Amino acid sequence: MNVYDSDRIKDLLKPLNYQLTDDPAQADLSILNTCHIREKAEQKVYSDLGRLRQHQTNRRQQGDEMLIAVGGCVAQAEGEEILRQAPYVSMVFGPQTYHRLPEMIAQMTRQKDARKGRGAGRGIVDTDFPVESKFDSLPTPQSSSVSAFLSIQEGCDKFCTFCVVPYTRGTEYSRPAGDILQEARRLVELGAKEITLLGQNVNAYHGQAPHLSSHGDQEWGLGRLLHELATIDGLHRLRYMTSHPRDMDQDLIDAHGQIPQLMPFLHLPVQSGSDALLKTMNRKHTAKDYLDIIDRLRKARPDIAFSSDFIIGFPGETQQDHQATLDLVRQVDFAQAYSFKYSVRPGTPAGSMDGQVAETLKTERLYEIQDLLKEQQWAFNKTKVGTVQSVLFDRIGKVPGQILGKTPYMQSVPLEAPKRLLGCLTDVLIKEAYANSMMGIILDSLESISVAA
Ligand code: SAH
Ligand code: SF4
């Protein structure tokens, strides 16, 4: 979602004649769009700010200015504290107020002019949760990648006890369906072939139906929205993330069996396989509920594969709880997954729970779970050897001459192939599978290009 927000910030600043630069030392304005989900992400902000300050000092010595702004969830959570720790920062804004950035820049510039070269003065902090959604003030996208993001829902009312999202992104909000369809059409006009719908709880989506909605619906759920998006010509792939098991309703499960553009790969975080921990996490589902949903999805779309998130070492986690998580992993057999050590977040209930798990034990358990998940991922990749996969090439690879694409299962396929294939869905015969990528031969090209991982 921060990638989506950063793209919107770029669009907002274009009329002010700002362009992206690859070189932070040359920037007139540096913006850190930050994440607060785990402590590590937060610590990075202050070390990055230290580096930016050096650039700012160098520029000032040459008579140039560099404004520094901090946006995103760390900004929301820390607010004034950022100005106290880093007084050289000019603007601090949260995820719901970035549309006001042009005004903030104008205000800082006015202050600077009034101070006649004695610096820009005290910074601005805007961590409001406005009643009017920022989406109403954002310009239409000016550019799109082949694989685009589209935020349809934000915030969360679920208050899992480990999580900062409800405090930093605010309460749950769904954009009107008509606005989403319009933005999706625009992205496709700009070259998008794949759209990933985004939300902290994307499957809790319940947006206002367009005025002319058939069946007289007042609101659309995610299943309905996906059906409508699938009618857009030129939009070949649809995905959505991140979902909560509680909001996987039958409409949405059915959509997986009905919409060919909806990719057979779903990221569905479970966090733990232990019912006792799921309860103290306030997830409001059991391991069995999760397994049932997986079964129903497999019935609707037999070739579907899953990814998930796991929190390891949540307060009170016993060896038995840990085993329950390993058991769940074995039962589902994931194609991919993310696992994290529990990280205490300020102001969340789990931060002050008894039974905090020792760091060494967290690390031990994390490695155990990651070994199993990696094994499953590699085994899943191997099942695709000898099959033909449709690959959407969406970017230039790091190795010269290479382009990078993704299978329907988000597996990465780096190939030595001409750039003209960027944006093309191409059939690739998979020859070899690795832990994190696959290798193959392009089938629908006369050149029959051989490839390297
Ligand atoms: N809405 C999604 C998750 C959004 S947060 C859901 O309900 O599942 C993204 C992921 O960050 C979570 O799935 C969780 O695994 C991880 N996460 C959130 N808070 C964390 C914390 N305090 N420590 C470690 N991981 C955390
Ligand atoms: Fe955080 Fe997801 Fe729980 Fe909401 S549902 S509190 S975003 S983990």
GROMACS .gro file of C-alpha atoms and ligand atoms in nm:
model
  487
    1MET     CA    1   0.000   0.000   0.000
    2ASN     CA    2   0.291   0.234   0.060
    3VAL     CA    3   0.393   0.179  -0.303
    4TYR     CA    4   0.044   0.284  -0.412
    5ASP     CA    5   0.050   0.586  -0.179
    6SER     CA    6   0.396   0.689  -0.302
    7ASP     CA    7   0.272   0.678  -0.663
    8ARG     CA    8  -0.019   0.904  -0.567
    9ILE     CA    9   0.222   1.144  -0.392
   10LYS     CA   10   0.427   1.152  -0.713
   11ASP     CA   11   0.108   1.240  -0.910
   12LEU     CA   12   0.018   1.512  -0.655
   13LEU     CA   13   0.359   1.676  -0.684
   14LYS     CA   14   0.384   1.665  -1.062
   15PRO     CA   15   0.185   1.990  -1.111
   16LEU     CA   16   0.436   2.155  -0.873
   17ASN     CA   17   0.711   2.051  -1.117
   18TYR     CA   18   0.866   1.787  -0.897
   19GLN     CA   19   1.009   1.480  -1.071
   20LEU     CA   20   1.153   1.163  -0.926
   21THR     CA   21   1.529   1.145  -0.895
   22ASP     CA   22   1.747   0.838  -0.842
   23ASP     CA   23   1.998   1.046  -0.651
   24PRO     CA   24   1.887   1.165  -0.305
   25ALA     CA   25   2.182   1.408  -0.293
   26GLN     CA   26   2.019   1.608  -0.575
   27ALA     CA   27   1.668   1.622  -0.429
   28ASP     CA   28   1.490   1.951  -0.351
   29LEU     CA   29   1.243   1.747  -0.150
   30SER     CA   30   1.297   1.406   0.012
   31ILE     CA   31   0.999   1.212   0.136
   32LEU     CA   32   1.019   0.900   0.350
   33ASN     CA   33   0.696   0.703   0.324
   34THR     CA   34   0.722   0.485   0.631
   35CYS     CA   35   0.593   0.159   0.777
   36HIS     CA   36   0.527   0.098   1.147
   37ILE     CA   37   0.418  -0.265   1.143
   38ARG     CA   38   0.731  -0.399   1.315
   39GLU     CA   39   1.000  -0.227   1.519
   40LYS     CA   40   1.270  -0.279   1.257
   41ALA     CA   41   1.077  -0.077   1.000
   42GLU     CA   42   1.045   0.206   1.251
   43GLN     CA   43   1.415   0.208   1.342
   44LYS     CA   44   1.502   0.237   0.974
   45VAL     CA   45   1.328   0.576   0.957
   46TYR     CA   46   1.569   0.741   1.198
   47SER     CA   47   1.879   0.594   1.033
   48ASP     CA   48   1.750   0.702   0.689
   49LEU     CA   49   1.677   1.049   0.826
   50GLY     CA   50   2.036   1.075   0.949
   51ARG     CA   51   2.160   1.006   0.595
   52LEU     CA   52   1.920   1.256   0.440
   53ARG     CA   53   2.035   1.521   0.685
   54GLN     CA   54   2.389   1.487   0.550
   55HIS     CA   55   2.258   1.555   0.198
   56GLN     CA   56   2.058   1.850   0.328
   57THR     CA   57   2.367   2.001   0.494
   58ASN     CA   58   2.576   1.953   0.179
   59ARG     CA   59   2.310   2.118  -0.035
   60ARG     CA   60   2.276   2.414   0.201
   61GLN     CA   61   2.652   2.465   0.188
   62GLN     CA   62   2.612   2.503  -0.188
   63GLY     CA   63   2.322   2.747  -0.144
   64ASP     CA   64   2.053   2.490  -0.235
   65GLU     CA   65   1.764   2.369  -0.021
   66MET     CA   66   1.635   2.023   0.057
   67LEU     CA   67   1.303   1.992   0.235
   68ILE     CA   68   1.263   1.664   0.424
   69ALA     CA   69   0.920   1.511   0.485
   70VAL     CA   70   0.817   1.200   0.675
   71GLY     CA   71   0.487   1.038   0.580
   72GLY     CA   72   0.314   0.706   0.645
   73CYS     CA   73   0.245   0.512   0.961
   74VAL     CA   74   0.558   0.601   1.162
   75ALA     CA   75   0.472   0.967   1.103
   76GLN     CA   76   0.116   0.899   1.219
   77ALA     CA   77   0.231   0.722   1.534
   78GLU     CA   78   0.522   0.950   1.628
   79GLY     CA   79   0.390   1.290   1.514
   80GLU     CA   80   0.567   1.575   1.699
   81GLU     CA   81   0.828   1.333   1.833
   82ILE     CA   82   0.984   1.322   1.485
   83LEU     CA   83   1.036   1.701   1.492
   84ARG     CA   84   1.187   1.674   1.841
   85GLN     CA   85   1.432   1.405   1.737
   86ALA     CA   86   1.495   1.542   1.388
   87PRO     CA   87   1.427   1.920   1.390
   88TYR     CA   88   1.560   1.944   1.033
   89VAL     CA   89   1.240   1.769   0.911
   90SER     CA   90   0.990   2.015   0.761
   91MET     CA   91   0.673   1.808   0.722
   92VAL     CA   92   0.524   1.513   0.908
   93PHE     CA   93   0.203   1.370   0.765
   94GLY     CA   94  -0.002   1.053   0.814
   95PRO     CA   95  -0.142   0.806   0.560
   96GLN     CA   96  -0.476   0.988   0.551
   97THR     CA   97  -0.344   1.342   0.494
   98TYR     CA   98  -0.086   1.311   0.218
   99HIS     CA   99  -0.324   1.478  -0.028
  100ARG     CA  100  -0.252   1.801   0.165
  101LEU     CA  101   0.118   1.785   0.083
  102PRO     CA  102   0.106   2.062  -0.182
  103GLU     CA  103  -0.044   2.298   0.080
  104MET     CA  104   0.221   2.197   0.333
  105ILE     CA  105   0.499   2.266   0.083
  106ALA     CA  106   0.347   2.608   0.003
  107GLN     CA  107   0.328   2.689   0.374
  108MET     CA  108   0.690   2.587   0.436
  109THR     CA  109   0.802   2.796   0.139
  110ARG     CA  110   0.610   3.101   0.270
  111GLN     CA  111   0.766   3.055   0.615
  112LYS     CA  112   1.110   3.030   0.461
  113ASP     CA  113   1.059   3.347   0.255
  114ALA     CA  114   0.935   3.532   0.565
  115ARG     CA  115   1.245   3.424   0.757
  116LYS     CA  116   1.468   3.561   0.480
  117GLY     CA  117   1.719   3.281   0.448
  118ARG     CA  118   1.727   3.183   0.818
  119GLY     CA  119   1.597   2.832   0.744
  120ALA     CA  120   1.240   2.725   0.694
  121GLY     CA  121   1.145   2.746   1.062
  122ARG     CA  122   0.944   2.496   1.259
  123GLY     CA  123   0.803   2.198   1.074
  124ILE     CA  124   0.437   2.113   1.015
  125VAL     CA  125   0.268   1.807   1.164
  126ASP     CA  126  -0.057   1.686   1.006
  127THR     CA  127  -0.168   1.352   1.146
  128ASP     CA  128  -0.538   1.421   1.127
  129PHE     CA  129  -0.800   1.160   1.032
  130PRO     CA  130  -1.013   1.382   0.803
  131VAL     CA  131  -1.385   1.316   0.764
  132GLU     CA  132  -1.357   1.365   0.388
  133SER     CA  133  -1.157   1.079   0.244
  134LYS     CA  134  -0.826   1.167   0.080
  135PHE     CA  135  -0.937   0.964  -0.222
  136ASP     CA  136  -1.179   1.247  -0.313
  137SER     CA  137  -0.883   1.484  -0.350
  138LEU     CA  138  -0.631   1.265  -0.528
  139PRO     CA  139  -0.561   1.331  -0.896
  140THR     CA  140  -0.630   1.052  -1.147
  141PRO     CA  141  -0.322   0.835  -1.199
  142GLN     CA  142  -0.081   0.975  -1.457
  143SER     CA  143   0.111   0.658  -1.523
  144SER     CA  144   0.086   0.288  -1.456
  145SER     CA  145   0.310  -0.012  -1.455
  146VAL     CA  146   0.207  -0.334  -1.630
  147SER     CA  147   0.125  -0.472  -1.289
  148ALA     CA  148  -0.060  -0.200  -1.099
  149PHE     CA  149  -0.189  -0.154  -0.745
  150LEU     CA  150  -0.527  -0.004  -0.667
  151SER     CA  151  -0.630   0.077  -0.308
  152ILE     CA  152  -0.997  -0.001  -0.257
  153GLN     CA  153  -1.018  -0.020   0.120
  154GLU     CA  154  -0.819   0.121   0.407
  155GLY     CA  155  -0.793   0.095   0.781
  156CYS     CA  156  -0.915  -0.170   1.016
  157ASP     CA  157  -1.167  -0.214   1.299
  158LYS     CA  158  -1.055  -0.560   1.406
  159PHE     CA  159  -0.792  -0.470   1.665
  160CYS     CA  160  -0.583  -0.785   1.668
  161THR     CA  161  -0.388  -0.744   1.990
  162PHE     CA  162  -0.044  -0.734   1.822
  163CYS     CA  163  -0.124  -0.486   1.547
  164VAL     CA  164  -0.080  -0.110   1.508
  165VAL     CA  165  -0.282  -0.076   1.187
  166PRO     CA  166  -0.614   0.036   1.345
  167TYR     CA  167  -0.424   0.314   1.524
  168THR     CA  168  -0.212   0.431   1.230
  169ARG     CA  169  -0.437   0.380   0.926
  170GLY     CA  170  -0.758   0.456   1.114
  171THR     CA  171  -1.102   0.299   1.094
  172GLU     CA  172  -1.222   0.082   0.811
  173TYR     CA  173  -1.320   0.266   0.494
  174SER     CA  174  -1.428   0.133   0.154
  175ARG     CA  175  -1.409   0.349  -0.158
  176PRO     CA  176  -1.725   0.376  -0.370
  177ALA     CA  177  -1.730   0.101  -0.637
  178GLY     CA  178  -1.781   0.353  -0.920
  179ASP     CA  179  -1.456   0.535  -0.830
  180ILE     CA  180  -1.266   0.207  -0.824
  181LEU     CA  181  -1.400   0.100  -1.166
  182GLN     CA  182  -1.306   0.438  -1.309
  183GLU     CA  183  -0.954   0.419  -1.169
  184ALA     CA  184  -0.913   0.060  -1.293
  185ARG     CA  185  -1.018   0.162  -1.646
  186ARG     CA  186  -0.771   0.448  -1.632
  187LEU     CA  187  -0.488   0.216  -1.521
  188VAL     CA  188  -0.566  -0.021  -1.808
  189GLU     CA  189  -0.562   0.272  -2.055
  190LEU     CA  190  -0.219   0.358  -1.915
  191GLY     CA  191  -0.091   0.004  -1.981
  192ALA     CA  192  -0.186  -0.207  -1.678
  193LYS     CA  193  -0.251  -0.573  -1.760
  194GLU     CA  194  -0.274  -0.685  -1.401
  195ILE     CA  195  -0.434  -0.507  -1.106
  196THR     CA  196  -0.389  -0.599  -0.742
  197LEU     CA  197  -0.666  -0.455  -0.528
  198LEU     CA  198  -0.529  -0.337  -0.197
  199GLY     CA  199  -0.659  -0.295   0.153
  200GLN     CA  200  -0.546  -0.369   0.507
  201ASN     CA  201  -0.858  -0.586   0.513
  202VAL     CA  202  -0.938  -0.594   0.148
  203ASN     CA  203  -1.202  -0.864   0.170
  204ALA     CA  204  -1.396  -0.661   0.429
  205TYR     CA  205  -1.467  -0.431   0.132
  206HIS     CA  206  -1.825  -0.302   0.128
  207GLY     CA  207  -1.834   0.003  -0.093
  208GLN     CA  208  -2.122   0.214  -0.214
  209ALA     CA  209  -2.269   0.060  -0.531
  210PRO     CA  210  -2.268   0.270  -0.849
  211HIS     CA  211  -2.599   0.457  -0.901
  212LEU     CA  212  -2.706   0.235  -1.187
  213SER     CA  213  -2.624  -0.090  -1.015
  214SER     CA  214  -2.842  -0.379  -1.128
  215HIS     CA  215  -3.041  -0.562  -0.856
  216GLY     CA  216  -3.077  -0.223  -0.679
  217ASP     CA  217  -2.783  -0.305  -0.446
  218GLN     CA  218  -2.680  -0.028  -0.208
  219GLU     CA  219  -2.340  -0.179  -0.143
  220TRP     CA  220  -2.104  -0.413  -0.319
  221GLY     CA  221  -1.881  -0.670  -0.155
  222LEU     CA  222  -1.547  -0.773  -0.299
  223GLY     CA  223  -1.692  -1.067  -0.497
  224ARG     CA  224  -1.934  -0.837  -0.681
  225LEU     CA  225  -1.661  -0.581  -0.746
  226LEU     CA  226  -1.429  -0.845  -0.891
  227HIS     CA  227  -1.701  -0.961  -1.134
  228GLU     CA  228  -1.740  -0.606  -1.259
  229LEU     CA  229  -1.364  -0.544  -1.288
  230ALA     CA  230  -1.334  -0.865  -1.491
  231THR     CA  231  -1.546  -0.705  -1.766
  232ILE     CA  232  -1.277  -0.443  -1.840
  233ASP     CA  233  -1.122  -0.516  -2.178
  234GLY     CA  234  -0.746  -0.561  -2.164
  235LEU     CA  235  -0.735  -0.636  -1.792
  236HIS     CA  236  -0.597  -0.990  -1.790
  237ARG     CA  237  -0.519  -1.052  -1.427
  238LEU     CA  238  -0.683  -0.965  -1.097
  239ARG     CA  239  -0.553  -1.019  -0.746
  240TYR     CA  240  -0.637  -0.880  -0.405
  241MET     CA  241  -0.458  -0.851  -0.072
  242THR     CA  242  -0.450  -0.859   0.229
  243SER     CA  243  -0.744  -1.066   0.339
  244HIS     CA  244  -0.871  -1.172   0.678
  245PRO     CA  245  -1.012  -1.525   0.713
  246ARG     CA  246  -1.324  -1.389   0.887
  247ASP     CA  247  -1.425  -1.190   0.579
  248MET     CA  248  -1.393  -1.473   0.325
  249ASP     CA  249  -1.765  -1.486   0.240
  250GLN     CA  250  -1.930  -1.732   0.002
  251ASP     CA  251  -1.965  -1.474  -0.275
  252LEU     CA  252  -1.592  -1.419  -0.274
  253ILE     CA  253  -1.513  -1.790  -0.256
  254ASP     CA  254  -1.748  -1.850  -0.551
  255ALA     CA  255  -1.581  -1.568  -0.745
  256HIS     CA  256  -1.261  -1.775  -0.743
  257GLY     CA  257  -1.441  -2.048  -0.937
  258GLN     CA  258  -1.618  -1.808  -1.173
  259ILE     CA  259  -1.369  -1.541  -1.278
  260PRO     CA  260  -1.085  -1.668  -1.498
  261GLN     CA  261  -0.895  -1.338  -1.461
  262LEU     CA  262  -0.882  -1.386  -1.083
  263MET     CA  263  -0.545  -1.553  -1.032
  264PRO     CA  264  -0.540  -1.892  -0.857
  265PHE     CA  265  -0.321  -1.764  -0.577
  266LEU     CA  266  -0.441  -1.616  -0.250
  267HIS     CA  267  -0.254  -1.451   0.036
  268LEU     CA  268  -0.457  -1.538   0.343
  269PRO     CA  269  -0.278  -1.466   0.673
  270VAL     CA  270  -0.349  -1.704   0.959
  271GLN     CA  271  -0.079  -1.585   1.207
  272SER     CA  272  -0.088  -1.903   1.420
  273GLY     CA  273  -0.216  -2.260   1.422
  274SER     CA  274  -0.294  -2.255   1.794
  275ASP     CA  275  -0.653  -2.178   1.895
  276ALA     CA  276  -0.536  -2.052   2.234
  277LEU     CA  277  -0.306  -1.797   2.069
  278LEU     CA  278  -0.558  -1.706   1.799
  279LYS     CA  279  -0.790  -1.617   2.086
  280THR     CA  280  -0.543  -1.395   2.270
  281MET     CA  281  -0.452  -1.241   1.935
  282ASN     CA  282  -0.824  -1.152   1.901
  283ARG     CA  283  -0.836  -1.308   1.554
  284LYS     CA  284  -1.190  -1.442   1.611
  285HIS     CA  285  -1.128  -1.756   1.408
  286THR     CA  286  -0.988  -2.098   1.494
  287ALA     CA  287  -0.736  -2.312   1.308
  288LYS     CA  288  -1.027  -2.528   1.192
  289ASP     CA  289  -1.218  -2.226   1.057
  290TYR     CA  290  -0.910  -2.143   0.853
  291LEU     CA  291  -0.868  -2.498   0.722
  292ASP     CA  292  -1.239  -2.506   0.627
  293ILE     CA  293  -1.200  -2.188   0.424
  294ILE     CA  294  -0.898  -2.336   0.247
  295ASP     CA  295  -1.105  -2.646   0.164
  296ARG     CA  296  -1.394  -2.441   0.029
  297LEU     CA  297  -1.159  -2.235  -0.186
  298ARG     CA  298  -0.995  -2.551  -0.320
  299LYS     CA  299  -1.338  -2.686  -0.409
  300ALA     CA  300  -1.425  -2.365  -0.593
  301ARG     CA  301  -1.090  -2.344  -0.772
  302PRO     CA  302  -0.898  -2.673  -0.761
  303ASP     CA  303  -0.572  -2.524  -0.891
  304ILE     CA  304  -0.560  -2.249  -0.626
  305ALA     CA  305  -0.244  -2.213  -0.411
  306PHE     CA  306  -0.196  -2.023  -0.087
  307SER     CA  307   0.037  -1.792   0.089
  308SER     CA  308   0.012  -1.668   0.447
  309ASP     CA  309   0.161  -1.464   0.731
  310PHE     CA  310   0.282  -1.611   1.062
  311ILE     CA  311   0.375  -1.441   1.386
  312ILE     CA  312   0.626  -1.646   1.582
  313GLY     CA  313   0.677  -1.603   1.956
  314PHE     CA  314   0.354  -1.420   2.038
  315PRO     CA  315   0.324  -1.370   2.419
  316GLY     CA  316   0.237  -1.697   2.591
  317GLU     CA  317   0.342  -1.915   2.296
  318THR     CA  318   0.429  -2.262   2.429
  319GLN     CA  319   0.609  -2.543   2.251
  320GLN     CA  320   0.265  -2.699   2.200
  321ASP     CA  321   0.131  -2.381   2.034
  322HIS     CA  322   0.436  -2.376   1.811
  323GLN     CA  323   0.374  -2.738   1.712
  324ALA     CA  324   0.012  -2.651   1.631
  325THR     CA  325   0.138  -2.386   1.387
  326LEU     CA  326   0.377  -2.635   1.226
  327ASP     CA  327   0.085  -2.881   1.197
  328LEU     CA  328  -0.132  -2.623   1.025
  329VAL     CA  329   0.148  -2.544   0.782
  330ARG     CA  330   0.178  -2.915   0.700
  331GLN     CA  331  -0.197  -2.948   0.650
  332VAL     CA  332  -0.235  -2.654   0.415
  333ASP     CA  333   0.090  -2.698   0.221
  334PHE     CA  334   0.168  -2.338   0.124
  335ALA     CA  335   0.312  -2.220  -0.206
  336GLN     CA  336   0.478  -1.927  -0.029
  337ALA     CA  337   0.458  -1.752   0.308
  338TYR     CA  338   0.594  -1.475   0.526
  339SER     CA  339   0.687  -1.532   0.888
  340PHE     CA  340   0.797  -1.277   1.143
  341LYS     CA  341   0.913  -1.277   1.502
  342TYR     CA  342   0.655  -1.108   1.721
  343SER     CA  343   0.752  -0.746   1.762
  344VAL     CA  344   0.615  -0.541   2.054
  345ARG     CA  345   0.426  -0.240   1.919
  346PRO     CA  346   0.368   0.059   2.147
  347GLY     CA  347   0.010   0.103   2.263
  348THR     CA  348  -0.110  -0.244   2.155
  349PRO     CA  349  -0.254  -0.485   2.417
  350ALA     CA  350  -0.009  -0.768   2.339
  351GLY     CA  351   0.286  -0.541   2.420
  352SER     CA  352   0.202  -0.557   2.791
  353MET     CA  353   0.083  -0.919   2.805
  354ASP     CA  354   0.252  -1.167   3.038
  355GLY     CA  355   0.461  -1.444   2.890
  356GLN     CA  356   0.674  -1.245   2.644
  357VAL     CA  357   0.889  -1.502   2.465
  358ALA     CA  358   1.270  -1.481   2.483
  359GLU     CA  359   1.436  -1.354   2.166
  360THR     CA  360   1.653  -1.666   2.130
  361LEU     CA  361   1.350  -1.894   2.146
  362LYS     CA  362   1.165  -1.677   1.892
  363THR     CA  363   1.461  -1.706   1.656
  364GLU     CA  364   1.483  -2.084   1.700
  365ARG     CA  365   1.112  -2.129   1.628
  366LEU     CA  366   1.120  -1.885   1.339
  367TYR     CA  367   1.398  -2.084   1.168
  368GLU     CA  368   1.206  -2.407   1.219
  369ILE     CA  369   0.893  -2.269   1.059
  370GLN     CA  370   1.085  -2.098   0.780
  371ASP     CA  371   1.267  -2.421   0.694
  372LEU     CA  372   0.935  -2.598   0.655
  373LEU     CA  373   0.781  -2.313   0.454
  374LYS     CA  374   1.085  -2.294   0.225
  375GLU     CA  375   1.067  -2.668   0.167
  376GLN     CA  376   0.700  -2.635   0.073
  377GLN     CA  377   0.769  -2.342  -0.157
  378TRP     CA  378   1.042  -2.528  -0.342
  379ALA     CA  379   0.825  -2.842  -0.368
  380PHE     CA  380   0.541  -2.629  -0.506
  381ASN     CA  381   0.769  -2.468  -0.763
  382LYS     CA  382   0.888  -2.813  -0.870
  383THR     CA  383   0.531  -2.922  -0.943
  384LYS     CA  384   0.533  -2.666  -1.226
  385VAL     CA  385   0.836  -2.816  -1.404
  386GLY     CA  386   0.724  -2.952  -1.741
  387THR     CA  387   0.407  -2.737  -1.741
  388VAL     CA  388   0.337  -2.434  -1.955
  389GLN     CA  389   0.282  -2.122  -1.746
  390SER     CA  390   0.147  -1.793  -1.865
  391VAL     CA  391   0.406  -1.533  -1.761
  392LEU     CA  392   0.338  -1.161  -1.745
  393PHE     CA  393   0.665  -0.978  -1.804
  394ASP     CA  394   0.646  -0.658  -1.609
  395ARG     CA  395   0.998  -0.528  -1.548
  396ILE     CA  396   1.360  -0.517  -1.653
  397GLY     CA  397   1.577  -0.763  -1.460
  398LYS     CA  398   1.893  -0.679  -1.265
  399VAL     CA  399   2.112  -0.881  -1.502
  400PRO     CA  400   2.163  -0.695  -1.833
  401GLY     CA  401   1.945  -0.840  -2.112
  402GLN     CA  402   1.704  -1.000  -1.866
  403ILE     CA  403   1.338  -0.926  -1.819
  404LEU     CA  404   1.132  -1.038  -1.521
  405GLY     CA  405   0.787  -1.186  -1.519
  406LYS     CA  406   0.543  -1.358  -1.288
  407THR     CA  407   0.337  -1.674  -1.325
  408PRO     CA  408  -0.023  -1.678  -1.202
  409TYR     CA  409   0.125  -1.805  -0.872
  410MET     CA  410   0.355  -1.502  -0.830
  411GLN     CA  411   0.660  -1.714  -0.907
  412SER     CA  412   0.937  -1.504  -1.049
  413VAL     CA  413   1.063  -1.594  -1.398
  414PRO     CA  414   1.375  -1.409  -1.510
  415LEU     CA  415   1.452  -1.459  -1.880
  416GLU     CA  416   1.701  -1.336  -2.131
  417ALA     CA  417   1.450  -1.204  -2.379
  418PRO     CA  418   1.376  -0.895  -2.586
  419LYS     CA  419   1.225  -0.594  -2.409
  420ARG     CA  420   0.934  -0.597  -2.651
  421LEU     CA  421   0.789  -0.880  -2.442
  422LEU     CA  422   0.738  -0.640  -2.149
  423GLY     CA  423   0.367  -0.611  -2.092
  424CYS     CA  424   0.300  -0.936  -2.279
  425LEU     CA  425   0.146  -1.250  -2.140
  426THR     CA  426   0.375  -1.516  -2.275
  427ASP     CA  427   0.359  -1.895  -2.258
  428VAL     CA  428   0.672  -2.036  -2.098
  429LEU     CA  429   0.757  -2.405  -2.071
  430ILE     CA  430   0.905  -2.441  -1.722
  431LYS     CA  431   1.229  -2.638  -1.731
  432GLU     CA  432   1.366  -2.591  -1.382
  433ALA     CA  433   1.244  -2.469  -1.046
  434TYR     CA  434   1.448  -2.306  -0.769
  435ALA     CA  435   1.348  -2.192  -0.424
  436ASN     CA  436   1.260  -1.838  -0.538
  437SER     CA  437   1.244  -1.847  -0.917
  438MET     CA  438   1.185  -2.064  -1.220
  439MET     CA  439   1.356  -2.110  -1.551
  440GLY     CA  440   1.200  -2.197  -1.885
  441ILE     CA  441   1.166  -2.159  -2.258
  442ILE     CA  442   0.937  -1.915  -2.431
  443LEU     CA  443   0.692  -2.112  -2.643
  444ASP     CA  444   0.493  -1.859  -2.835
  445SER     CA  445   0.796  -1.697  -2.993
  446LEU     CA  446   0.972  -1.821  -3.306
  447GLU     CA  447   1.300  -1.728  -3.147
  448SER     CA  448   1.253  -1.999  -2.881
  449ILE     CA  449   1.478  -1.814  -2.644
  450SER     CA  450   1.658  -2.018  -2.381
  451VAL     CA  451   1.674  -1.863  -2.041
  452ALA     CA  452   1.874  -1.832  -1.724
  453ALA     CA  453   1.758  -1.809  -1.362
  454SAH     N1  454  -0.486  -0.747   0.780
  454SAH     C1  455  -0.398  -0.856   0.769
  454SAH     C2  456  -0.255  -0.825   0.807
  454SAH     C3  457  -0.200  -0.688   0.794
  454SAH     S1  458  -0.050  -0.658   0.881
  454SAH     C4  459  -0.449  -0.968   0.859
  454SAH     O1  460  -0.536  -0.946   0.938
  454SAH     O2  461  -0.399  -1.078   0.855
  454SAH     C5  462   0.066  -0.754   0.786
  454SAH     C6  463   0.133  -0.863   0.864
  454SAH     O3  464   0.228  -0.810   0.953
  454SAH     C7  465   0.041  -0.946   0.952
  454SAH     O4  466  -0.023  -1.046   0.881
  454SAH     C8  467   0.132  -0.999   1.059
  454SAH     O5  468   0.177  -1.129   1.028
  454SAH     C9  469   0.247  -0.900   1.060
  454SAH     N2  470   0.246  -0.826   1.187
  454SAH    C10  471   0.157  -0.732   1.227
  454SAH     N3  472   0.188  -0.689   1.351
  454SAH    C11  473   0.299  -0.757   1.390
  454SAH    C12  474   0.377  -0.756   1.508
  454SAH     N4  475   0.347  -0.680   1.612
  454SAH     N5  476   0.484  -0.839   1.513
  454SAH    C13  477   0.517  -0.919   1.408
  454SAH     N6  478   0.445  -0.922   1.295
  454SAH    C14  479   0.337  -0.843   1.285
  455SF4    FE1  480  -0.397  -0.566   1.195
  455SF4    FE2  481  -0.505  -0.726   1.009
  455SF4    FE3  482  -0.572  -0.756   1.264
  455SF4    FE4  483  -0.654  -0.540   1.132
  455SF4     S1  484  -0.712  -0.753   1.094
  455SF4     S2  485  -0.571  -0.543   1.338
  455SF4     S3  486  -0.479  -0.503   0.997
  455SF4     S4  487  -0.369  -0.786   1.171
   0.00000   0.00000   0.00000
